[in-house]
Amino acid sequence: MNTELPKQHYRVDPHARFRVLDGEGIFVLQKAGEVLVINQVGAFIVEQLQAERTLDDVVTAVTERYSVDRAQAQTDAGSLIEALLEAGALAAS
Amino acid sequence: MSFSNTIKRSWNENRLVSVLLELTYACNLDCSFCYNDLALEGQELSLAQYRALLDELASLSVLNLTLSGGEPLAHPHFYEIGGYARKLGFVVRLKSNGHALKESVARRIQNEVDPFIVEVSLHGAIAATHDRQTRVVGSFDRLVSNVRAMKSLGMRLKANSVLTLWNETEVEAMFALCDELGVPLQIDAEVKPRDDGDASPLEIAASASGLANYSKALALQLKGDETVASVVASTQREARVGTEKHCGAGSNHLSVDPYGNVLPCVQWRAPVGNLHERGITEIWAESITLRDVRQTTIAARRMLEDLGEASLVANFCPGAAHTHSGDPLAMYPAAQQRIEPGRARVRLPVL
């Protein structure tokens, strides 16, 4: 999990495309030719990252919007970002 | 969560996902059976209007953007439009005849537009056939050379073809050529009338024996016990699950011609608005004609269901029906031809 980098910024990888369709987040991984669908909370997290918010800011936003425990939000957001980095959907910026 | 379910929901909920832009009808080839209406008149969209359109489409969360033509590279602002589409995060599909896509051009497109896929047009397995259809000597050799160059750059490619009287004996060879090039090939068995309804392109429509050979060659590409008819039927059956519509025309996709006419899809040439008069967001939300189109796709589904199982292989297209007769619900010759053998099979046990 990437929580040791709370001030890190992430962005959609230059070779990926992202849209929110009907609440779900859709990544198109251009190089792999694959589509990755993430749920509403995941889509919200990626939208926050696109607005150039740090992981720390994103966790705060998730906590406020979904009324969840901060530690849980940090774990979930960190895991999602890690998975999306590994898939080539996100890149550190 | 699955992408196909998301797309299916977009049909039902009228969420715009894909837009095709015909940037220009100018072309560096001269195919005799081209479906574009070259006599169509109007004021071409400016670069500023394309930028405004793309901004609106991004706000609407449109994912897929196809740049088509004519030959899209012939548009004077192709790179500006393609680059802006990339910047806004669209998945860009480029439909080109491939004639201009030499290595340096392909590299520039890769760097500036970064398309998900480039689709090129193949008209035969040998130069004589391909060049006969494009009416440009040397176009086959140039296409093959360009495809090899694009493959070497790691670009994702697809070849599209239309089955005609002139290439119908070369289907197997066309598949073999594309296998050798490492490019998937899709052949449309139906020559379409021109967009203005002119039926002259049908003069080179494939013959009955050509269609039979095509089905045989296509079957060889399929695995196991599948036949072309069974694959088409299965696809149609799947498409009918979870929606009351026959297709997503005007429900999750639109096309825009070079003069700003907004169409339900590239084949359904009935404008539902014009971008010189209203923005795409307003047209999408308020066009009464577009609402009628959506209702027509529901009516088309019911009409086909009334025809029974045989209709699954008709591959009926309301847009093609509209071009043939002006009525998007009227059966047209190619769909009728596909449906007849299916009907016979369905009726046989009853007899």
PDB file of N, CA and C in Angstrom, chain B residues 32 55 65 70 73 80 95 108 122 156 163 181 186 227 247 261 284 303 315 331 337:
ATOM      1  N   SER B  32     -15.362   3.874 -56.752  1.00  0.00           N
ATOM      2  CA  SER B  32     -16.586   4.092 -57.518  1.00  0.00           C
ATOM      3  C   SER B  32     -17.832   3.844 -56.669  1.00  0.00           C
ATOM      4  N   ASP B  55     -15.239  19.817 -26.571  1.00  0.00           N
ATOM      5  CA  ASP B  55     -15.415  20.227 -25.172  1.00  0.00           C
ATOM      6  C   ASP B  55     -16.762  19.740 -24.637  1.00  0.00           C
ATOM      7  N   LEU B  65     -14.327   8.313 -29.743  1.00  0.00           N
ATOM      8  CA  LEU B  65     -14.440   9.305 -30.812  1.00  0.00           C
ATOM      9  C   LEU B  65     -13.779   8.744 -32.062  1.00  0.00           C
ATOM     10  N   GLY B  70     -15.101  10.417 -46.024  1.00  0.00           N
ATOM     11  CA  GLY B  70     -13.893  10.793 -46.718  1.00  0.00           C
ATOM     12  C   GLY B  70     -12.610  10.223 -46.095  1.00  0.00           C
ATOM     13  N   LEU B  73      -7.539  12.400 -42.948  1.00  0.00           N
ATOM     14  CA  LEU B  73      -6.259  13.115 -43.017  1.00  0.00           C
ATOM     15  C   LEU B  73      -6.285  14.243 -44.041  1.00  0.00           C
ATOM     16  N   GLU B  80      -4.810  19.101 -35.431  1.00  0.00           N
ATOM     17  CA  GLU B  80      -5.317  19.930 -34.334  1.00  0.00           C
ATOM     18  C   GLU B  80      -6.530  19.261 -33.676  1.00  0.00           C
ATOM     19  N   LYS B  95     -10.394   6.102 -38.864  1.00  0.00           N
ATOM     20  CA  LYS B  95     -10.798   5.316 -40.039  1.00  0.00           C
ATOM     21  C   LYS B  95     -10.260   6.014 -41.278  1.00  0.00           C
ATOM     22  N   ARG B 108       3.810  10.612 -36.730  1.00  0.00           N
ATOM     23  CA  ARG B 108       3.248  11.889 -36.237  1.00  0.00           C
ATOM     24  C   ARG B 108       1.869  11.640 -35.606  1.00  0.00           C
ATOM     25  N   LEU B 122      -9.142  -2.279 -47.275  1.00  0.00           N
ATOM     26  CA  LEU B 122      -8.538  -3.219 -48.220  1.00  0.00           C
ATOM     27  C   LEU B 122      -9.621  -3.644 -49.212  1.00  0.00           C
ATOM     28  N   ARG B 156      -1.930  -0.404 -33.349  1.00  0.00           N
ATOM     29  CA  ARG B 156      -2.996  -1.412 -33.463  1.00  0.00           C
ATOM     30  C   ARG B 156      -3.786  -1.111 -34.741  1.00  0.00           C
ATOM     31  N   LEU B 163     -17.388  -6.610 -49.591  1.00  0.00           N
ATOM     32  CA  LEU B 163     -17.440  -7.664 -50.608  1.00  0.00           C
ATOM     33  C   LEU B 163     -18.114  -7.113 -51.864  1.00  0.00           C
ATOM     34  N   LEU B 181       0.087 -10.025 -42.662  1.00  0.00           N
ATOM     35  CA  LEU B 181       0.384  -8.669 -42.197  1.00  0.00           C
ATOM     36  C   LEU B 181       0.169  -8.518 -40.687  1.00  0.00           C
ATOM     37  N   GLN B 186     -12.125  -7.405 -41.382  1.00  0.00           N
ATOM     38  CA  GLN B 186     -13.587  -7.515 -41.308  1.00  0.00           C
ATOM     39  C   GLN B 186     -14.163  -7.181 -42.676  1.00  0.00           C
ATOM     40  N   THR B 227     -21.264 -21.571 -37.689  1.00  0.00           N
ATOM     41  CA  THR B 227     -21.418 -21.105 -39.061  1.00  0.00           C
ATOM     42  C   THR B 227     -21.580 -19.590 -38.988  1.00  0.00           C
ATOM     43  N   CYS B 247     -30.937  -1.306 -31.631  1.00  0.00           N
ATOM     44  CA  CYS B 247     -29.545  -0.865 -31.696  1.00  0.00           C
ATOM     45  C   CYS B 247     -29.401   0.428 -30.901  1.00  0.00           C
ATOM     46  N   ASN B 261     -24.242  18.509 -39.689  1.00  0.00           N
ATOM     47  CA  ASN B 261     -25.475  17.740 -39.511  1.00  0.00           C
ATOM     48  C   ASN B 261     -25.225  16.610 -38.518  1.00  0.00           C
ATOM     49  N   TRP B 284     -28.831  16.669 -28.137  1.00  0.00           N
ATOM     50  CA  TRP B 284     -28.949  15.366 -27.459  1.00  0.00           C
ATOM     51  C   TRP B 284     -30.145  15.352 -26.497  1.00  0.00           C
ATOM     52  N   MET B 303     -40.635  -5.234 -34.650  1.00  0.00           N
ATOM     53  CA  MET B 303     -40.908  -5.724 -36.004  1.00  0.00           C
ATOM     54  C   MET B 303     -40.115  -7.006 -36.276  1.00  0.00           C
ATOM     55  N   ASN B 315     -29.549  -9.257 -39.866  1.00  0.00           N
ATOM     56  CA  ASN B 315     -28.581  -8.166 -39.681  1.00  0.00           C
ATOM     57  C   ASN B 315     -29.200  -6.857 -40.160  1.00  0.00           C
ATOM     58  N   MET B 331     -38.161  -3.481 -44.754  1.00  0.00           N
ATOM     59  CA  MET B 331     -37.150  -4.481 -45.104  1.00  0.00           C
ATOM     60  C   MET B 331     -36.537  -4.106 -46.455  1.00  0.00           C
ATOM     61  N   GLN B 337     -32.713 -10.960 -48.293  1.00  0.00           N
ATOM     62  CA  GLN B 337     -31.976 -12.138 -48.807  1.00  0.00           C
ATOM     63  C   GLN B 337     -31.423 -12.978 -47.674  1.00  0.00           C
TER      64      GLN B 337
END
